[in-house]
Amino acid sequence: MRILVTGGAGFLGSHLCERLLGEGHEVICLDNFFTGRKINVAHLLSNPMFELMRHDVIDPFKVEVDQIYNLACPASPVHYQHNAIKTIKTSVMGAINCLGLAKRVGARIFQASTSEVYGDPEIHPQPETYKGSVNPIGPRACYDEGKRCAETLFFDYHRSNNVDIRVVRIFNTYGPRMLADDGRVVSNFVVQALKGEDITIYGDGSQTRSFCYVDDLIEGFVRLMNTEDITGPVNIGNPGEFTMLELAEKVLAQVGGPSKLTYRPLPQDDPLQRQPDITIAKDRLGWQPTVDLDAGLAKTIEYFRERV
Ligand code: NAD
Ligand code: UDP
């Protein structure tokens, strides 16, 4: 197949491009390089089945493809709040452009949605039926509401135009090729520990997240995309849930060094807890994570050790 990956030069996108090329597909990677980097896909450039396009998903584009994975959107709170209006445009206009293309060429289309659609959840763990608790006017809303609107667009194109959609809700994912200065917690803690700097805990560190290793996530993506008679949304994430203090302890246990914990204010609307209910992924995709946090952190630390 010929497959378009928007946001293909980013953290998740570059792993996805690699996986799809490995399966013998032709891959078009479209990216505006806001948080993605050419270096993430540099090793793919000599492959004749790979094509890199600098383009912004806000502007319409035409390519003949069989499948579309729409990943274009900054994912780290620091980056998506940097230009909030651009983030909303990327999610909403990007979805409209990708869905329009999918409709025209008859491609199956996959949306990288997020656990952020659940906001600061009152139900724990979060099943796909939970409608969420999002502050529509807070600093995270540009991302959360943008992604919620993109989901709406996907389901309206499906209902109105019979577009063949797959929607995944991704829970916090980490691994090699995260940006060192991305601001997300795993890369922050690992880079701080490797540099011997203090580990920045926001709030009292009792808030939780569930961390999925990138290879597990990409396996879930490919299974969802290639399963028939399913639209999603499907949660993909690792149900192993940790406080930020526990995460810091794990990173320090592996890296060692002189780093101490330092406390900073909790950002506004920072969700207090998050854990995926993955019953649907298990039942319909036969998917569950295989890499636990210690093993995934070891691979991530190895990646950053060579670069810090
Ligand atoms: P990332 O920031 O590394 O990748 C996003 C990519 O999209 C980058 O390459 C960036 O340059 C590109 N991009 C941004 N705006 C664009 C635009 N207007 N036009 C074209 N390209 C654009 O982040 P990631 O972690 O790889 O996330 C990929 C997708 O998965 C995002 O849609 C994100 O919302 C979603 N997601 C990720 C996580 C996670 O934990 N990693 C969790 C939930 C959802
Ligand atoms: N966090 C932290 N220290 C950091 C970066 C993040 O304690 O240096 C916390 C943050 O407040 C949040 C959690 O880690 O509670 C996960 O943050 P991240 O930005 O990785 O993702 P998200 O909030 O989108 O889940």
GROMACS .gro file of C-alpha atoms and ligand atoms in nm:
model
  377
    1MET     CA    1   0.000   0.000   0.000
    2ARG     CA    2   0.094   0.365  -0.029
    3ILE     CA    3   0.051   0.524   0.313
    4LEU     CA    4   0.056   0.890   0.424
    5VAL     CA    5   0.182   0.967   0.776
    6THR     CA    6   0.122   1.328   0.881
    7GLY     CA    7   0.355   1.433   1.163
    8GLY     CA    8   0.580   1.154   1.039
    9ALA     CA    9   0.905   1.324   1.143
   10GLY     CA   10   0.798   1.344   1.507
   11PHE     CA   11   0.855   1.102   1.793
   12LEU     CA   12   0.572   0.857   1.723
   13GLY     CA   13   0.551   0.931   1.350
   14SER     CA   14   0.913   0.835   1.282
   15HIS     CA   15   0.866   0.497   1.456
   16LEU     CA   16   0.547   0.443   1.257
   17CYS     CA   17   0.716   0.526   0.922
   18GLU     CA   18   0.994   0.280   1.007
   19ARG     CA   19   0.743   0.007   1.092
   20LEU     CA   20   0.537   0.060   0.774
   21LEU     CA   21   0.846   0.059   0.550
   22GLY     CA   22   0.956  -0.261   0.726
   23GLU     CA   23   0.627  -0.418   0.620
   24GLY     CA   24   0.702  -0.331   0.255
   25HIS     CA   25   0.470  -0.032   0.217
   26GLU     CA   26   0.544   0.293   0.036
   27VAL     CA   27   0.541   0.577   0.291
   28ILE     CA   28   0.484   0.949   0.239
   29CYS     CA   29   0.587   1.143   0.549
   30LEU     CA   30   0.433   1.492   0.570
   31ASP     CA   31   0.561   1.732   0.837
   32ASN     CA   32   0.613   2.103   0.898
   33PHE     CA   33   0.902   2.028   1.139
   34PHE     CA   34   0.752   2.224   1.428
   35THR     CA   35   0.840   1.959   1.686
   36GLY     CA   36   0.958   1.695   1.441
   37ARG     CA   37   1.309   1.675   1.300
   38LYS     CA   38   1.463   1.553   0.975
   39ILE     CA   39   1.719   1.361   1.181
   40ASN     CA   40   1.436   1.136   1.308
   41VAL     CA   41   1.384   1.004   0.955
   42ALA     CA   42   1.734   1.065   0.813
   43HIS     CA   43   1.802   0.689   0.812
   44LEU     CA   44   1.492   0.638   0.592
   45LEU     CA   45   1.575   0.897   0.325
   46SER     CA   46   1.782   0.659   0.112
   47ASN     CA   47   1.492   0.412   0.094
   48PRO     CA   48   1.319   0.457  -0.248
   49MET     CA   49   0.988   0.361  -0.083
   50PHE     CA   50   1.011   0.666   0.148
   51GLU     CA   51   0.924   1.025   0.060
   52LEU     CA   52   0.952   1.329   0.289
   53MET     CA   53   0.724   1.631   0.225
   54ARG     CA   54   0.760   1.963   0.411
   55HIS     CA   55   0.402   2.081   0.438
   56ASP     CA   56   0.159   2.216   0.695
   57VAL     CA   57  -0.164   2.016   0.744
   58ILE     CA   58  -0.352   2.345   0.781
   59ASP     CA   59  -0.310   2.393   0.405
   60PRO     CA   60  -0.486   2.147   0.172
   61PHE     CA   61  -0.277   1.886  -0.009
   62LYS     CA   62  -0.331   1.609  -0.262
   63VAL     CA   63  -0.168   1.268  -0.269
   64GLU     CA   64  -0.294   0.934  -0.394
   65VAL     CA   65  -0.281   0.696  -0.099
   66ASP     CA   66  -0.455   0.387   0.040
   67GLN     CA   67  -0.421   0.475   0.409
   68ILE     CA   68  -0.367   0.794   0.610
   69TYR     CA   69  -0.232   0.813   0.965
   70ASN     CA   70  -0.300   1.166   1.096
   71LEU     CA   71  -0.044   1.235   1.370
   72ALA     CA   72   0.040   1.600   1.295
   73CYS     CA   73   0.004   1.801   1.618
   74PRO     CA   74   0.248   1.900   1.891
   75ALA     CA   75   0.192   1.666   2.188
   76SER     CA   76   0.388   1.819   2.474
   77PRO     CA   77   0.201   2.077   2.688
   78VAL     CA   78   0.496   2.319   2.652
   79HIS     CA   79   0.485   2.300   2.273
   80TYR     CA   80   0.109   2.292   2.223
   81GLN     CA   81   0.062   2.595   2.449
   82HIS     CA   82   0.341   2.787   2.272
   83ASN     CA   83   0.097   2.892   1.998
   84ALA     CA   84  -0.244   2.779   2.119
   85ILE     CA   85  -0.439   2.905   1.817
   86LYS     CA   86  -0.206   2.727   1.579
   87THR     CA   87  -0.256   2.408   1.782
   88ILE     CA   88  -0.634   2.427   1.740
   89LYS     CA   89  -0.593   2.500   1.368
   90THR     CA   90  -0.361   2.202   1.332
   91SER     CA   91  -0.607   1.965   1.497
   92VAL     CA   92  -0.924   2.096   1.335
   93MET     CA   93  -0.814   2.217   0.990
   94GLY     CA   94  -0.563   1.932   0.971
   95ALA     CA   95  -0.845   1.683   1.035
   96ILE     CA   96  -1.068   1.851   0.773
   97ASN     CA   97  -0.792   1.844   0.512
   98CYS     CA   98  -0.701   1.481   0.584
   99LEU     CA   99  -1.064   1.369   0.591
  100GLY     CA  100  -1.137   1.553   0.266
  101LEU     CA  101  -0.843   1.375   0.108
  102ALA     CA  102  -0.955   1.037   0.247
  103LYS     CA  103  -1.303   1.096   0.105
  104ARG     CA  104  -1.169   1.192  -0.240
  105VAL     CA  105  -0.925   0.904  -0.279
  106GLY     CA  106  -1.119   0.642  -0.078
  107ALA     CA  107  -0.841   0.596   0.178
  108ARG     CA  108  -0.886   0.451   0.525
  109ILE     CA  109  -0.791   0.720   0.778
  110PHE     CA  110  -0.655   0.695   1.134
  111GLN     CA  111  -0.666   0.974   1.390
  112ALA     CA  112  -0.412   1.001   1.673
  113SER     CA  113  -0.643   1.119   1.947
  114THR     CA  114  -0.549   1.133   2.311
  115SER     CA  115  -0.636   1.048   2.670
  116GLU     CA  116  -0.658   1.428   2.709
  117VAL     CA  117  -1.013   1.403   2.570
  118TYR     CA  118  -1.095   1.268   2.919
  119GLY     CA  119  -0.954   1.586   3.079
  120ASP     CA  120  -0.913   1.555   3.456
  121PRO     CA  121  -1.114   1.233   3.483
  122GLU     CA  122  -1.371   1.160   3.755
  123ILE     CA  123  -1.385   0.793   3.646
  124HIS     CA  124  -1.087   0.568   3.697
  125PRO     CA  125  -0.959   0.389   3.495
  126GLN     CA  126  -1.102   0.556   3.185
  127PRO     CA  127  -1.311   0.345   2.942
  128GLU     CA  128  -1.389   0.477   2.593
  129THR     CA  129  -1.751   0.539   2.701
  130TYR     CA  130  -1.640   0.805   2.952
  131LYS     CA  131  -1.724   1.146   2.804
  132GLY     CA  132  -1.456   1.338   2.990
  133SER     CA  133  -1.412   1.642   3.212
  134VAL     CA  134  -1.232   1.909   3.010
  135ASN     CA  135  -1.205   2.279   3.098
  136PRO     CA  136  -1.291   2.442   2.760
  137ILE     CA  137  -1.125   2.775   2.845
  138GLY     CA  138  -0.808   2.664   3.024
  139PRO     CA  139  -0.450   2.658   2.892
  140ARG     CA  140  -0.475   2.289   2.789
  141ALA     CA  141  -0.803   2.343   2.600
  142CYS     CA  142  -0.633   2.427   2.268
  143TYR     CA  143  -0.508   2.069   2.262
  144ASP     CA  144  -0.789   1.886   2.443
  145GLU     CA  145  -1.077   2.058   2.263
  146GLY     CA  146  -0.891   2.055   1.931
  147LYS     CA  147  -0.855   1.677   1.961
  148ARG     CA  148  -1.218   1.641   2.073
  149CYS     CA  149  -1.334   1.841   1.769
  150ALA     CA  150  -1.113   1.627   1.544
  151GLU     CA  151  -1.285   1.315   1.681
  152THR     CA  152  -1.623   1.478   1.607
  153LEU     CA  153  -1.513   1.552   1.250
  154PHE     CA  154  -1.395   1.194   1.202
  155PHE     CA  155  -1.730   1.054   1.313
  156ASP     CA  156  -1.928   1.308   1.106
  157TYR     CA  157  -1.730   1.226   0.790
  158HIS     CA  158  -1.792   0.859   0.870
  159ARG     CA  159  -2.167   0.907   0.920
  160SER     CA  160  -2.220   1.156   0.635
  161ASN     CA  161  -1.971   1.039   0.375
  162ASN     CA  162  -1.898   0.681   0.474
  163VAL     CA  163  -1.528   0.756   0.526
  164ASP     CA  164  -1.352   0.451   0.671
  165ILE     CA  165  -1.214   0.580   1.004
  166ARG     CA  166  -1.003   0.451   1.293
  167VAL     CA  167  -0.967   0.663   1.607
  168VAL     CA  168  -0.711   0.578   1.875
  169ARG     CA  169  -0.689   0.747   2.215
  170ILE     CA  170  -0.322   0.741   2.308
  171PHE     CA  171  -0.213   0.745   2.673
  172ASN     CA  172   0.130   0.889   2.769
  173THR     CA  173   0.389   0.723   2.550
  174TYR     CA  174   0.766   0.750   2.580
  175GLY     CA  175   1.084   0.617   2.421
  176PRO     CA  176   1.376   0.704   2.193
  177ARG     CA  177   1.336   1.015   1.970
  178MET     CA  178   1.140   1.219   2.220
  179LEU     CA  179   1.287   1.568   2.212
  180ALA     CA  180   1.531   1.629   2.498
  181ASP     CA  181   1.375   1.970   2.563
  182ASP     CA  182   1.022   1.856   2.492
  183GLY     CA  183   0.897   1.933   2.844
  184ARG     CA  184   0.724   1.597   2.883
  185VAL     CA  185   0.790   1.421   3.208
  186VAL     CA  186   0.986   1.115   3.097
  187SER     CA  187   1.231   1.307   2.876
  188ASN     CA  188   1.262   1.581   3.141
  189PHE     CA  189   1.345   1.338   3.425
  190VAL     CA  190   1.584   1.126   3.216
  191VAL     CA  191   1.774   1.425   3.076
  192GLN     CA  192   1.789   1.595   3.420
  193ALA     CA  193   1.922   1.276   3.582
  194LEU     CA  194   2.182   1.222   3.308
  195LYS     CA  195   2.303   1.582   3.346
  196GLY     CA  196   2.310   1.550   3.726
  197GLU     CA  197   2.054   1.832   3.752
  198ASP     CA  198   1.768   1.833   4.001
  199ILE     CA  199   1.450   1.651   3.900
  200THR     CA  200   1.159   1.895   3.864
  201ILE     CA  201   0.845   1.757   4.033
  202TYR     CA  202   0.534   1.964   3.956
  203GLY     CA  203   0.296   1.983   4.251
  204ASP     CA  204   0.360   1.725   4.524
  205GLY     CA  205   0.428   1.450   4.268
  206SER     CA  206   0.127   1.241   4.374
  207GLN     CA  207  -0.050   1.284   4.037
  208THR     CA  208  -0.042   0.968   3.828
  209ARG     CA  209   0.013   0.874   3.466
  210SER     CA  210   0.026   0.539   3.285
  211PHE     CA  211   0.331   0.511   3.060
  212CYS     CA  212   0.339   0.306   2.738
  213TYR     CA  213   0.661   0.220   2.555
  214VAL     CA  214   0.662   0.339   2.192
  215ASP     CA  215   0.702  -0.007   2.030
  216ASP     CA  216   0.392  -0.135   2.207
  217LEU     CA  217   0.194   0.169   2.094
  218ILE     CA  218   0.296   0.136   1.728
  219GLU     CA  219   0.190  -0.231   1.734
  220GLY     CA  220  -0.151  -0.115   1.861
  221PHE     CA  221  -0.173   0.148   1.583
  222VAL     CA  222  -0.106  -0.103   1.306
  223ARG     CA  223  -0.349  -0.358   1.451
  224LEU     CA  224  -0.628  -0.101   1.481
  225MET     CA  225  -0.569   0.034   1.130
  226ASN     CA  226  -0.585  -0.313   0.978
  227THR     CA  227  -0.880  -0.453   1.174
  228GLU     CA  228  -1.210  -0.458   0.985
  229ASP     CA  229  -1.544  -0.331   1.118
  230ILE     CA  230  -1.411  -0.111   1.394
  231THR     CA  231  -1.404   0.268   1.406
  232GLY     CA  232  -1.289   0.319   1.764
  233PRO     CA  233  -1.230   0.516   1.967
  234VAL     CA  234  -0.993   0.261   2.118
  235ASN     CA  235  -0.769   0.333   2.415
  236ILE     CA  236  -0.409   0.227   2.360
  237GLY     CA  237  -0.184   0.261   2.661
  238ASN     CA  238  -0.014   0.070   2.938
  239PRO     CA  239  -0.240   0.034   3.245
  240GLY     CA  240   0.065   0.035   3.476
  241GLU     CA  241   0.000   0.354   3.676
  242PHE     CA  242   0.269   0.550   3.863
  243THR     CA  243   0.294   0.873   4.059
  244MET     CA  244   0.549   1.126   3.933
  245LEU     CA  245   0.748   1.060   4.252
  246GLU     CA  246   0.760   0.689   4.168
  247LEU     CA  247   0.871   0.772   3.814
  248ALA     CA  248   1.149   0.996   3.947
  249GLU     CA  249   1.265   0.717   4.182
  250LYS     CA  250   1.275   0.469   3.893
  251VAL     CA  251   1.477   0.705   3.672
  252LEU     CA  252   1.722   0.784   3.953
  253ALA     CA  253   1.760   0.415   4.040
  254GLN     CA  254   1.873   0.343   3.682
  255VAL     CA  255   2.082   0.655   3.615
  256GLY     CA  256   2.233   0.713   3.960
  257GLY     CA  257   2.415   1.043   4.003
  258PRO     CA  258   2.372   1.340   4.238
  259SER     CA  259   2.022   1.465   4.131
  260LYS     CA  260   1.780   1.563   4.407
  261LEU     CA  261   1.409   1.635   4.378
  262THR     CA  262   1.300   1.997   4.344
  263TYR     CA  263   0.935   2.103   4.361
  264ARG     CA  264   0.757   2.345   4.121
  265PRO     CA  265   0.393   2.460   4.109
  266LEU     CA  266   0.145   2.220   3.950
  267PRO     CA  267   0.038   2.364   3.611
  268GLN     CA  268  -0.328   2.469   3.582
  269ASP     CA  269  -0.571   2.189   3.489
  270ASP     CA  270  -0.298   1.922   3.519
  271PRO     CA  271  -0.497   1.595   3.544
  272LEU     CA  272  -0.455   1.425   3.882
  273GLN     CA  273  -0.484   1.069   3.757
  274ARG     CA  274  -0.489   0.875   3.434
  275GLN     CA  275  -0.510   0.506   3.352
  276PRO     CA  276  -0.649   0.339   3.038
  277ASP     CA  277  -0.914   0.070   3.045
  278ILE     CA  278  -0.783  -0.144   2.757
  279THR     CA  279  -1.060  -0.405   2.747
  280ILE     CA  280  -1.158  -0.313   2.389
  281ALA     CA  281  -0.797  -0.321   2.264
  282LYS     CA  282  -0.751  -0.663   2.422
  283ASP     CA  283  -1.079  -0.808   2.295
  284ARG     CA  284  -1.095  -0.657   1.946
  285LEU     CA  285  -0.727  -0.616   1.853
  286GLY     CA  286  -0.572  -0.892   2.066
  287TRP     CA  287  -0.337  -0.615   2.187
  288GLN     CA  288  -0.177  -0.555   2.522
  289PRO     CA  289   0.152  -0.392   2.622
  290THR     CA  290   0.460  -0.611   2.658
  291VAL     CA  291   0.727  -0.365   2.780
  292ASP     CA  292   0.711  -0.264   3.148
  293LEU     CA  293   0.824   0.075   3.272
  294ASP     CA  294   1.166  -0.040   3.398
  295ALA     CA  295   1.252  -0.206   3.066
  296GLY     CA  296   1.122   0.087   2.860
  297LEU     CA  297   1.308   0.340   3.074
  298ALA     CA  298   1.631   0.142   3.026
  299LYS     CA  299   1.599   0.175   2.645
  300THR     CA  300   1.504   0.543   2.671
  301ILE     CA  301   1.794   0.621   2.905
  302GLU     CA  302   2.034   0.443   2.666
  303TYR     CA  303   1.907   0.666   2.381
  304PHE     CA  304   1.948   0.991   2.575
  305ARG     CA  305   2.282   0.888   2.729
  306GLU     CA  306   2.437   0.897   2.380
  307ARG     CA  307   2.298   1.246   2.318
  308VAL     CA  308   2.322   1.435   2.647
  309NAD     P1  309   0.566   1.511   1.829
  309NAD     O1  310   0.553   1.653   1.869
  309NAD     O2  311   0.701   1.446   1.839
  309NAD     O3  312   0.513   1.487   1.682
  309NAD     C1  313   0.419   1.569   1.619
  309NAD     C2  314   0.464   1.588   1.476
  309NAD     O4  315   0.367   1.668   1.406
  309NAD     C3  316   0.595   1.665   1.465
  309NAD     O5  317   0.678   1.602   1.372
  309NAD     C4  318   0.553   1.804   1.420
  309NAD     O6  319   0.654   1.873   1.350
  309NAD     C5  320   0.433   1.769   1.335
  309NAD     N1  321   0.340   1.883   1.319
  309NAD     C6  322   0.291   1.964   1.416
  309NAD     N2  323   0.208   2.055   1.364
  309NAD     C7  324   0.203   2.030   1.229
  309NAD     C8  325   0.136   2.091   1.121
  309NAD     N3  326   0.055   2.196   1.139
  309NAD     N4  327   0.155   2.040   0.997
  309NAD     C9  328   0.238   1.935   0.977
  309NAD     N5  329   0.305   1.874   1.076
  309NAD    C10  330   0.287   1.921   1.201
  309NAD     O7  331   0.460   1.431   1.918
  309NAD     P2  332   0.426   1.276   1.926
  309NAD     O8  333   0.439   1.233   2.067
  309NAD     O9  334   0.498   1.200   1.820
  309NAD    O10  335   0.271   1.279   1.894
  309NAD    C11  336   0.219   1.239   1.768
  309NAD    C12  337   0.067   1.241   1.774
  309NAD    O11  338   0.020   1.153   1.877
  309NAD    C13  339   0.010   1.381   1.804
  309NAD    O12  340  -0.106   1.400   1.727
  309NAD    C14  341  -0.025   1.371   1.951
  309NAD    O13  342  -0.131   1.456   1.985
  309NAD    C15  343  -0.064   1.224   1.965
  309NAD     N6  344  -0.046   1.179   2.104
  309NAD    C16  345   0.078   1.150   2.154
  309NAD    C17  346   0.092   1.108   2.286
  309NAD    C18  347   0.225   1.073   2.345
  309NAD    O14  348   0.230   1.040   2.465
  309NAD     N7  349   0.334   1.072   2.273
  309NAD    C19  350  -0.021   1.097   2.368
  309NAD    C20  351  -0.146   1.129   2.313
  309NAD    C21  352  -0.158   1.168   2.181
  310UDP     N1  353   0.567   1.679   3.523
  310UDP     C1  354   0.656   1.692   3.629
  310UDP     N2  355   0.781   1.741   3.602
  310UDP     C2  356   0.822   1.773   3.476
  310UDP     C3  357   0.731   1.757   3.368
  310UDP     C4  358   0.604   1.711   3.396
  310UDP     O1  359   0.623   1.663   3.745
  310UDP     O2  360   0.938   1.814   3.460
  310UDP     C5  361   0.432   1.625   3.550
  310UDP     C6  362   0.317   1.706   3.491
  310UDP     O3  363   0.278   1.808   3.582
  310UDP     C7  364   0.211   1.598   3.475
  310UDP     C8  365   0.290   1.472   3.445
  310UDP     O4  366   0.424   1.499   3.487
  310UDP     O5  367   0.140   1.580   3.597
  310UDP     C9  368   0.290   1.435   3.298
  310UDP     O6  369   0.326   1.551   3.223
  310UDP     P1  370   0.350   1.547   3.067
  310UDP     O7  371   0.374   1.688   3.026
  310UDP     O8  372   0.452   1.446   3.032
  310UDP     O9  373   0.214   1.492   3.004
  310UDP     P2  374   0.059   1.520   3.029
  310UDP    O10  375   0.039   1.616   3.141
  310UDP    O11  376   0.012   1.573   2.898
  310UDP    O12  377   0.006   1.386   3.063
   0.00000   0.00000   0.00000
